[in-house]
Coordinates of C-alpha atoms and ligand atoms in Angstrom, one line a residue:
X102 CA 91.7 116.9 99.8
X103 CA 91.9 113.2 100.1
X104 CA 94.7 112.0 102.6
X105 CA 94.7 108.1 100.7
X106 CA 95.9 109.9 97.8
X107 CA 97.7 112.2 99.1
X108 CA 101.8 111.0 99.0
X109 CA 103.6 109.7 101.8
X110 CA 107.4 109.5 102.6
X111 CA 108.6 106.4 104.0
X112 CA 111.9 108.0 106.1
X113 CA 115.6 106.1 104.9
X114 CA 118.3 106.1 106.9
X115 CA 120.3 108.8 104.4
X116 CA 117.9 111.4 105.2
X117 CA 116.2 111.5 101.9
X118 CA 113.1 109.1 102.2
X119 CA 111.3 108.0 99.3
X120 CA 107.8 109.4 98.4
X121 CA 105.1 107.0 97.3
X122 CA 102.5 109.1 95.1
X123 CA 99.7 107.8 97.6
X124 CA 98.8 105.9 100.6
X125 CA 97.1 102.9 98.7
X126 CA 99.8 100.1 98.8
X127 CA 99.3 97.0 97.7
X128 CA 99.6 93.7 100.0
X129 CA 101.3 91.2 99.1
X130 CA 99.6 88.3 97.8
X131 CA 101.4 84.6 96.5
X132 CA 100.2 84.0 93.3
X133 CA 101.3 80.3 92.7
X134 CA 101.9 80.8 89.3
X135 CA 105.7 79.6 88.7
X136 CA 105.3 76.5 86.8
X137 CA 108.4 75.8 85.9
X138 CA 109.0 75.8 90.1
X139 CA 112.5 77.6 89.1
X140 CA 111.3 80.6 91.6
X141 CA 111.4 82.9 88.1
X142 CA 108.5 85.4 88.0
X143 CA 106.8 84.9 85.1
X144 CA 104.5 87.1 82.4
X145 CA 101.8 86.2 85.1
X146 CA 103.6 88.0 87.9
X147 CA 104.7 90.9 85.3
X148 CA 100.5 91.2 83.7
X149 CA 99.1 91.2 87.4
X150 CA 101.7 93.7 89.3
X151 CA 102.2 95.6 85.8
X152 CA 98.3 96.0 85.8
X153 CA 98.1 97.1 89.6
X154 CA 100.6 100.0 88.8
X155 CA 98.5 100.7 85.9
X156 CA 95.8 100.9 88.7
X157 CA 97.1 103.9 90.7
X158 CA 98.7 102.1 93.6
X159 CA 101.0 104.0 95.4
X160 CA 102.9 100.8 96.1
X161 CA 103.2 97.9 94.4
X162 CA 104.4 94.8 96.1
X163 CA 105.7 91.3 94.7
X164 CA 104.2 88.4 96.8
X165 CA 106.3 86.2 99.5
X166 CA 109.6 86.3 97.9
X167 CA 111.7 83.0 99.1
X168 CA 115.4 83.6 100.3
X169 CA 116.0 80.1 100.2
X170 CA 114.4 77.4 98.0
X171 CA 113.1 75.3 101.2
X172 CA 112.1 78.5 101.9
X173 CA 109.1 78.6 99.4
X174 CA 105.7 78.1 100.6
X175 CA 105.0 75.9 97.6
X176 CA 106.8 74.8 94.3
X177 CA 105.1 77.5 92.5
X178 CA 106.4 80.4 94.4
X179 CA 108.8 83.3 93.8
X180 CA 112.2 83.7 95.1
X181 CA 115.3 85.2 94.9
X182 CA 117.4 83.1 95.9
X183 CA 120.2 82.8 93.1
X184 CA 121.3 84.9 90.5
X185 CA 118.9 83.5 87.6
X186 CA 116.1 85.3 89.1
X187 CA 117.5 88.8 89.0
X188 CA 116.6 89.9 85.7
X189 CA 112.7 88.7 85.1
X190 CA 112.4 90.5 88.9
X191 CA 114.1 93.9 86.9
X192 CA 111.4 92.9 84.5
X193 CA 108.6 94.1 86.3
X194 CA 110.3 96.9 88.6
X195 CA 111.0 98.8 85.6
X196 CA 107.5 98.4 84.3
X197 CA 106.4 99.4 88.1
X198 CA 108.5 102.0 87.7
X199 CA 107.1 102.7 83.9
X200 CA 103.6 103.6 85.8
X201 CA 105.3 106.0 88.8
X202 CA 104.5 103.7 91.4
X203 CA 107.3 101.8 94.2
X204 CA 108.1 98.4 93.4
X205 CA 107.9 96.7 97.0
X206 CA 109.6 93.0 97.7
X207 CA 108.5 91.0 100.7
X208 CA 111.6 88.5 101.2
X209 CA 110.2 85.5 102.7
X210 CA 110.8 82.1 104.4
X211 CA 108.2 79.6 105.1
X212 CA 110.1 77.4 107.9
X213 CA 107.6 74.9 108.8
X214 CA 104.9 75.9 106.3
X215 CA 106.9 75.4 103.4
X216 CA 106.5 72.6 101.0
X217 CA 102.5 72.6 100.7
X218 CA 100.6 72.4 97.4
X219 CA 98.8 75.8 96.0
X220 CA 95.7 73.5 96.4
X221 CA 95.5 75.0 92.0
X222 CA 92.9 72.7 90.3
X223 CA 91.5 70.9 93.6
X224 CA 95.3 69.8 94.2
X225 CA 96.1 70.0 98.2
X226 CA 97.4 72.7 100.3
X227 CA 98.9 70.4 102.8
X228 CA 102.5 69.2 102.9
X229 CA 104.2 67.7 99.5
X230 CA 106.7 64.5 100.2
X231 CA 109.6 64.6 97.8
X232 CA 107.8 62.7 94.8
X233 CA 105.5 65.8 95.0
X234 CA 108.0 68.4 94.6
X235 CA 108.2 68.8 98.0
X236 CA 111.0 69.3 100.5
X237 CA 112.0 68.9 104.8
X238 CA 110.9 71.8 106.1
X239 CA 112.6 73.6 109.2
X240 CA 111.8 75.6 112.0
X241 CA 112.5 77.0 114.9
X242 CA 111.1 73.3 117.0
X243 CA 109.8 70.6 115.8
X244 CA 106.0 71.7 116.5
X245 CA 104.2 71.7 113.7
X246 CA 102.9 74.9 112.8
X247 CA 99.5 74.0 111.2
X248 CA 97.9 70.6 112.8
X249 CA 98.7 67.8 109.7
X250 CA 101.9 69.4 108.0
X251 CA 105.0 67.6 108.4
X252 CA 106.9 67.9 111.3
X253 CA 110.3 70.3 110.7
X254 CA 113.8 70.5 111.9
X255 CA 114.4 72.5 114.5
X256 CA 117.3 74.8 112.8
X257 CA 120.4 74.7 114.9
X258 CA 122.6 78.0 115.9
X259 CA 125.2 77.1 112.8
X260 CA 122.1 76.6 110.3
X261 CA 120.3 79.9 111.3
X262 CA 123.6 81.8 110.7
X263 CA 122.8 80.2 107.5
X264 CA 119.1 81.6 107.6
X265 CA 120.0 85.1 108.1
X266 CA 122.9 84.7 105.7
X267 CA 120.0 84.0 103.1
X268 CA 117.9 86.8 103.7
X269 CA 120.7 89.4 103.3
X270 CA 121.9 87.6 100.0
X271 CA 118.2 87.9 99.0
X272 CA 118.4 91.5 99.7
X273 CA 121.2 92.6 97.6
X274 CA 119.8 91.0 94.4
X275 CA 116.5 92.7 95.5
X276 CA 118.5 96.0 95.3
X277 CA 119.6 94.3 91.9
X278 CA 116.7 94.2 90.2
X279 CA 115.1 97.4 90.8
X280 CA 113.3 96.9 94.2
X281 CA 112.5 100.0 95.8
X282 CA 111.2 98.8 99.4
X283 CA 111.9 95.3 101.1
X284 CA 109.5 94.3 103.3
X285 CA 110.8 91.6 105.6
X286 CA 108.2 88.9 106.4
X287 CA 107.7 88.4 109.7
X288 CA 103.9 87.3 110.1
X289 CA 101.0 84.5 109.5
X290 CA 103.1 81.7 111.0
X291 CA 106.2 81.6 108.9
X292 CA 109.8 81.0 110.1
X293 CA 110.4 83.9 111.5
X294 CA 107.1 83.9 113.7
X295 CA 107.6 80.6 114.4
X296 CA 110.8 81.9 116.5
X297 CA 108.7 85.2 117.8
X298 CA 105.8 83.0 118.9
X299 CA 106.0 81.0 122.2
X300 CA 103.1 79.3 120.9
X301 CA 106.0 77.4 118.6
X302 CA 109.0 78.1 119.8
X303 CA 110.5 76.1 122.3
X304 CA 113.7 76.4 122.4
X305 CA 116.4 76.7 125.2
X306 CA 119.2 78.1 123.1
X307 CA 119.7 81.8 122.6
X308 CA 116.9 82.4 120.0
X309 CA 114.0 80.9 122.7
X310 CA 112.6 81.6 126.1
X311 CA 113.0 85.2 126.9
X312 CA 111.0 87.8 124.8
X313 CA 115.1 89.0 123.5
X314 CA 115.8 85.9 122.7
X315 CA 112.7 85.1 120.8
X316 CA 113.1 88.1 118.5
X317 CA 116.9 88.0 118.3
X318 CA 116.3 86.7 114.1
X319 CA 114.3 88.7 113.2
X320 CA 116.6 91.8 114.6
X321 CA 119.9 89.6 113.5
X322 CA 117.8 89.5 109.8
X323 CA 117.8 93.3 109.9
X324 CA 120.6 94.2 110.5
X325 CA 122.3 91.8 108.3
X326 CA 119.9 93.1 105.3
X327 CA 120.8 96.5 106.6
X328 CA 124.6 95.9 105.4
X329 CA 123.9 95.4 101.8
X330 CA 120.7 97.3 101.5
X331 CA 120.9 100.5 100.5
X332 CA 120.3 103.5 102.8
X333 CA 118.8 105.5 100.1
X334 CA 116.3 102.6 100.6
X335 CA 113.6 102.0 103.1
X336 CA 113.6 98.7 105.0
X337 CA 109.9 97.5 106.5
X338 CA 108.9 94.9 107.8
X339 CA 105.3 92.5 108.2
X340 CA 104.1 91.9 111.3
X341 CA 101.5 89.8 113.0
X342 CA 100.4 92.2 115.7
X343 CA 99.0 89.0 117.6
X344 CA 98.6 85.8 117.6
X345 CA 94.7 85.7 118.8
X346 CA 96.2 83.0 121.3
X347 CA 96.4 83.5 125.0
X348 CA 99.8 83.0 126.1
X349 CA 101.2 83.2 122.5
X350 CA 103.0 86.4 120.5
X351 CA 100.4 89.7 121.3
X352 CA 100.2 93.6 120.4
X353 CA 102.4 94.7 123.6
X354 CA 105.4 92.5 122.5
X355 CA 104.6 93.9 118.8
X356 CA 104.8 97.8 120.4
X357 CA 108.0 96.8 121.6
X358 CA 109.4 94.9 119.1
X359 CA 108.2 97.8 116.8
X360 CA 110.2 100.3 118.8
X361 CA 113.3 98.7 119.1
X362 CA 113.4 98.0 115.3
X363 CA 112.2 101.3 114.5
X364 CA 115.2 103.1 116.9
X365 CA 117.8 100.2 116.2
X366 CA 117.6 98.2 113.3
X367 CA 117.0 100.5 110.8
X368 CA 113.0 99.6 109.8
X369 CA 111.0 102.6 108.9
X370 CA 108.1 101.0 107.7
X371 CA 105.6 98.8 109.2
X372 CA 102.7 96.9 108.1
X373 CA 100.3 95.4 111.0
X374 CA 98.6 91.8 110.1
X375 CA 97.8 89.3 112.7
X376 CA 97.4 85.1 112.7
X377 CA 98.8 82.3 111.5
X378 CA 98.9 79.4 114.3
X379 CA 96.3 77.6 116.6
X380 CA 95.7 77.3 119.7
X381 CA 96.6 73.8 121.9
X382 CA 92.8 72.7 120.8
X383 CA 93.6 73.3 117.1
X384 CA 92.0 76.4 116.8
X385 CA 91.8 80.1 117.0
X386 CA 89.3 82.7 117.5
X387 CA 89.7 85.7 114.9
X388 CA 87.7 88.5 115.5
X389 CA 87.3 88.7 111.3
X390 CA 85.4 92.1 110.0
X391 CA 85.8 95.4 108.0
X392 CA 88.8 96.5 109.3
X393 CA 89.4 94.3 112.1
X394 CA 93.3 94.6 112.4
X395 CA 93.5 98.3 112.0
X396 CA 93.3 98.5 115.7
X397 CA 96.6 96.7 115.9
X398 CA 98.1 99.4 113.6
X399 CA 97.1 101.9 116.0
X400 CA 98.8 100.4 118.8
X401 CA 102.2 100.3 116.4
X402 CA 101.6 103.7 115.4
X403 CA 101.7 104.5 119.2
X404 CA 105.2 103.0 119.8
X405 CA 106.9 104.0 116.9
X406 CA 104.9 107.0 114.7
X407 CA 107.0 109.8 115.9
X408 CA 110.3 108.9 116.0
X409 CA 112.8 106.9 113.6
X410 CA 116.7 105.7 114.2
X411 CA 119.5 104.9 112.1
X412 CA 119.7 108.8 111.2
X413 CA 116.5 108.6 109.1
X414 CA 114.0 112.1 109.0
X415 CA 110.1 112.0 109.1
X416 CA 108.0 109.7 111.3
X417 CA 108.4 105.9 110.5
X418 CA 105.4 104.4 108.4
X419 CA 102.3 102.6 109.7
X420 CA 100.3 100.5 107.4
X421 CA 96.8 98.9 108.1
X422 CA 95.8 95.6 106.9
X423 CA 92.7 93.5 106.2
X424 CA 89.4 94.0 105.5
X425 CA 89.5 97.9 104.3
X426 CA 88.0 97.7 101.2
X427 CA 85.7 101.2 100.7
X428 CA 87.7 104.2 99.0
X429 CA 85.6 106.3 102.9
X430 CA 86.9 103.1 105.2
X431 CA 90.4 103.4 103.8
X432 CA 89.9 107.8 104.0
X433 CA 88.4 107.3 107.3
X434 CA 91.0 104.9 108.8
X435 CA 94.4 107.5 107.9
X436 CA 92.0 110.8 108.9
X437 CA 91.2 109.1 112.6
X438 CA 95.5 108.3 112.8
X439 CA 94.8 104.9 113.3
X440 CA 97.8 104.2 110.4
X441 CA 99.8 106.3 107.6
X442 CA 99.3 103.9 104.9
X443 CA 96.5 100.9 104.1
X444 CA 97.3 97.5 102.2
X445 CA 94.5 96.4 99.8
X446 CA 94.8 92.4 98.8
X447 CA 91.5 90.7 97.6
X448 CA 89.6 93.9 97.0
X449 CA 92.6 94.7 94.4
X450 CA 92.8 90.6 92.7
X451 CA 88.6 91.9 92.0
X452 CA 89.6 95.3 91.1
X453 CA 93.3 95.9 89.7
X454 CA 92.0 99.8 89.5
X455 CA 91.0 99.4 92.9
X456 CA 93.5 102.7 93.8
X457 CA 91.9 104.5 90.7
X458 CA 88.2 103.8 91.6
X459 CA 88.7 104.9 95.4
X460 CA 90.2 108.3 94.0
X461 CA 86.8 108.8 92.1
X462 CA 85.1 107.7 94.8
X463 CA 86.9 110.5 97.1
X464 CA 87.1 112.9 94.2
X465 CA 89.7 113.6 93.3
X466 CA 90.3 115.8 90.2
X467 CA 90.0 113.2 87.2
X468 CA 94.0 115.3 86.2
X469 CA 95.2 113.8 89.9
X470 CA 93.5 110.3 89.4
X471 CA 96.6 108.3 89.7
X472 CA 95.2 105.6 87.0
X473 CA 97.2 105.1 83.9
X474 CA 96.3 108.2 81.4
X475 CA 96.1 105.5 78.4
X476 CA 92.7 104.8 81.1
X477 CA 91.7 108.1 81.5
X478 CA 88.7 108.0 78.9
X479 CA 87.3 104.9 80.6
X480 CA 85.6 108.1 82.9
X481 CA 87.6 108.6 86.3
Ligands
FMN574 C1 95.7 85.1 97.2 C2 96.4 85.7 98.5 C3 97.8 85.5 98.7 C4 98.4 86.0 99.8 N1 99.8 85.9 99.9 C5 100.4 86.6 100.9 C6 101.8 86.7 100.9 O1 102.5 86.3 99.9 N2 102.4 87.3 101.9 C7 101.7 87.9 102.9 O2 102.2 88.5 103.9 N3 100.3 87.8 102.9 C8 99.7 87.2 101.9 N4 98.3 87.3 101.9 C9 97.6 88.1 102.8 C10 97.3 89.5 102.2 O3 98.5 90.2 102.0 C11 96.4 90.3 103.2 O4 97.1 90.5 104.4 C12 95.1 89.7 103.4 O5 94.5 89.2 102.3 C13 94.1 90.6 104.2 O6 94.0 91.8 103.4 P1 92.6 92.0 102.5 O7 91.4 91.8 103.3 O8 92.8 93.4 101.9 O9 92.7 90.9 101.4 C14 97.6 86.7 100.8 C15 96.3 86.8 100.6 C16 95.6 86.3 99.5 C17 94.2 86.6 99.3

């Protein structure tokens, strides 16, 4: 009996939940790939998520998904931001669907680290001026968030109205075109860290200072997808469990964040990363090795596994990030309760039948391998 393929029900606030065939979920990972820099998915997004479904995941998740066009983290990116983008996006959540896995959105908004190149072809992956493609950037200061990008406008109380507005517009086209899950971005440095984080946020307004104020977006965000998502539909949510900075955003303020989002904002699922800004010297120490965030998960897990709000049933879902690669370091990690779920990224862009090769690896009956059956003769 292996518990990475066994299925998992990530609760929804109408009671029902929704069952992913298995605990292997796919992170999401920006792909760069939208040439035409319209935010359109294109048969490169539809190949490489269509061939991860293919692969057994459990759940499959689009990469950073921009709410607003200044939003993106480069030209190249995804979005789903106006109504053009709906139907290539119902593209490949029916073929997710096609291959009985959950089609997973993470919406997204850069802030400060928007407008950078995909670095594609030696090209750079700092900040593009307007003759680039590029765009001003915003934030919740005018820090910059990585040393050498340009600096941002520090969003007023009006303009993140505006923000959150965005996000829940973002939302109802995601239920449009076939999404299953939104997972709201809330880690590695983007805007809505940048407010979470003292390291960047400075402001004197509601939204900085206290620890409340700090995460007032990203519970204002939640609520306002909430409204328009529906409740036959999980919410979830990335975070960076810390910042690796002393004095910056850490995995007790995550615990309680977790909680309060879990019991009040109507988020069931959460998926534990870590990073994204430096310290005052320009750097940060990482900890980086097999598994290194899972720890974090743990913690999350402790402050929100057993109980859900917002009328949802079932135990609110943990994922574990980073590193996990090995069909037994995956098994090992859900068996020891460290998380519910685990998020594969690079093992899967070397492997898209990464999900299918862990179940032979744990075998599991070649008739329960979740890979494609057109696959079956290639001997799982
Ligand atoms: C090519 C690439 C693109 C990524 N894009 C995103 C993204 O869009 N959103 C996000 O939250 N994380 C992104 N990440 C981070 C991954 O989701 C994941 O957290 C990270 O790679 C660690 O997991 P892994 O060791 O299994 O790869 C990206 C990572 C890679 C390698």
């Amino acid at each position: 009996m292996s518990k990475l393929f066994s299925p998992i029900t990530i609760p929804t606030s109408d009671g029902d939940g929704l069952e992913v065939r298995n605990r292997a979920f796919i992170a999401p990972m920006c792909q760069y790939s939208v040439t035409a820099r319209d935010g359109i998915p294109t048969d490169w997004h539809l190949a490489h998520l269509g061939s991860l479904a293919q692969g057994g995941f459990g759940l499959v998740s689009i990469e950073a998904t921009a709410v607003e066009a200044r939003g993106r983290i480069s030209p190249e990116d995804v979005g789903l931001w106006n109504e053009n983008q709906v139907e290539t996006h119902r593209r490949i959540t029916d073929f997710i669907h096609s291959q009985g896995a959950v089609a997973a959105v993470q919406l997204a908004h850069a802030g400060g680290k928007a407008s950078t190149g995909s670095g594609f072809g030696g090209t750079t992956t700092g900040s593009l001026d307007e003759d680039q493609g590029g765009w001003d950037t915003v934030s919740s200061s005018t820090r910059p968030t990585v040393p050498g990008l340009k600096t941002p406008h520090a969003l007023t109380e009006a303009e993140i109205a505006g923000v959150v507005r965005s996000f829940a517009e973002a939302a109802a086209r995601a239920d449009e075109a076939g999404y299953d899950v939104i997972q709201i971005h809330a880690a590695h440095g983007y805007l809505i860290h940048q407010f979470l984080s003292p390291v960047i946020n400075d402001r004197t307004d509601s939204y900085g200072g206290s620890e409340e104020n700090r995460t007032r977006l990203v519970r204002e965000i939640a609520d306002a997808i909430r409204e328009v998502w529906p409740a036959s539909k999980p919410l979830g949510i990335r975070i960076s469990g810390t910042d690796w900075i002393a004095g910056g955003w850490d995995i007790e303020a995550s615990a309680r964040l977790s909680e309060d989002l879990v019991a009040h904002h109507g988020i069931s699922w959460i998926d534990v990363s870590s990073g994204g800004f430096v310290g005052p010297d320009g750097t940060v120490d990482i900890p980086v090795g097999p598994a290194y965030q899972a720890p974090l998960a743990a913690r999350v897990r402790a402050a929100v596994g057993h109980h859900v709000g917002h009328g949802a049933v079932g135990h609110a879902v943990v994922s574990a990030v980073g590193l996990i690669e090995e069909a037994d370091q995956a098994e090992t990690i859900l068996t020891l309760g460290t998380a519910d779920a685990i998020s594969i990224g690079r093992a899967a862009l070397r492997d898209p039948h990464w999900a299918g090769s862990a179940a032979k690896a744990l075998r599991v009956p070649a008739r329960q391998n979740p890979i494609a059956e057109q696959f079956a003769r290639g001997g799982w």
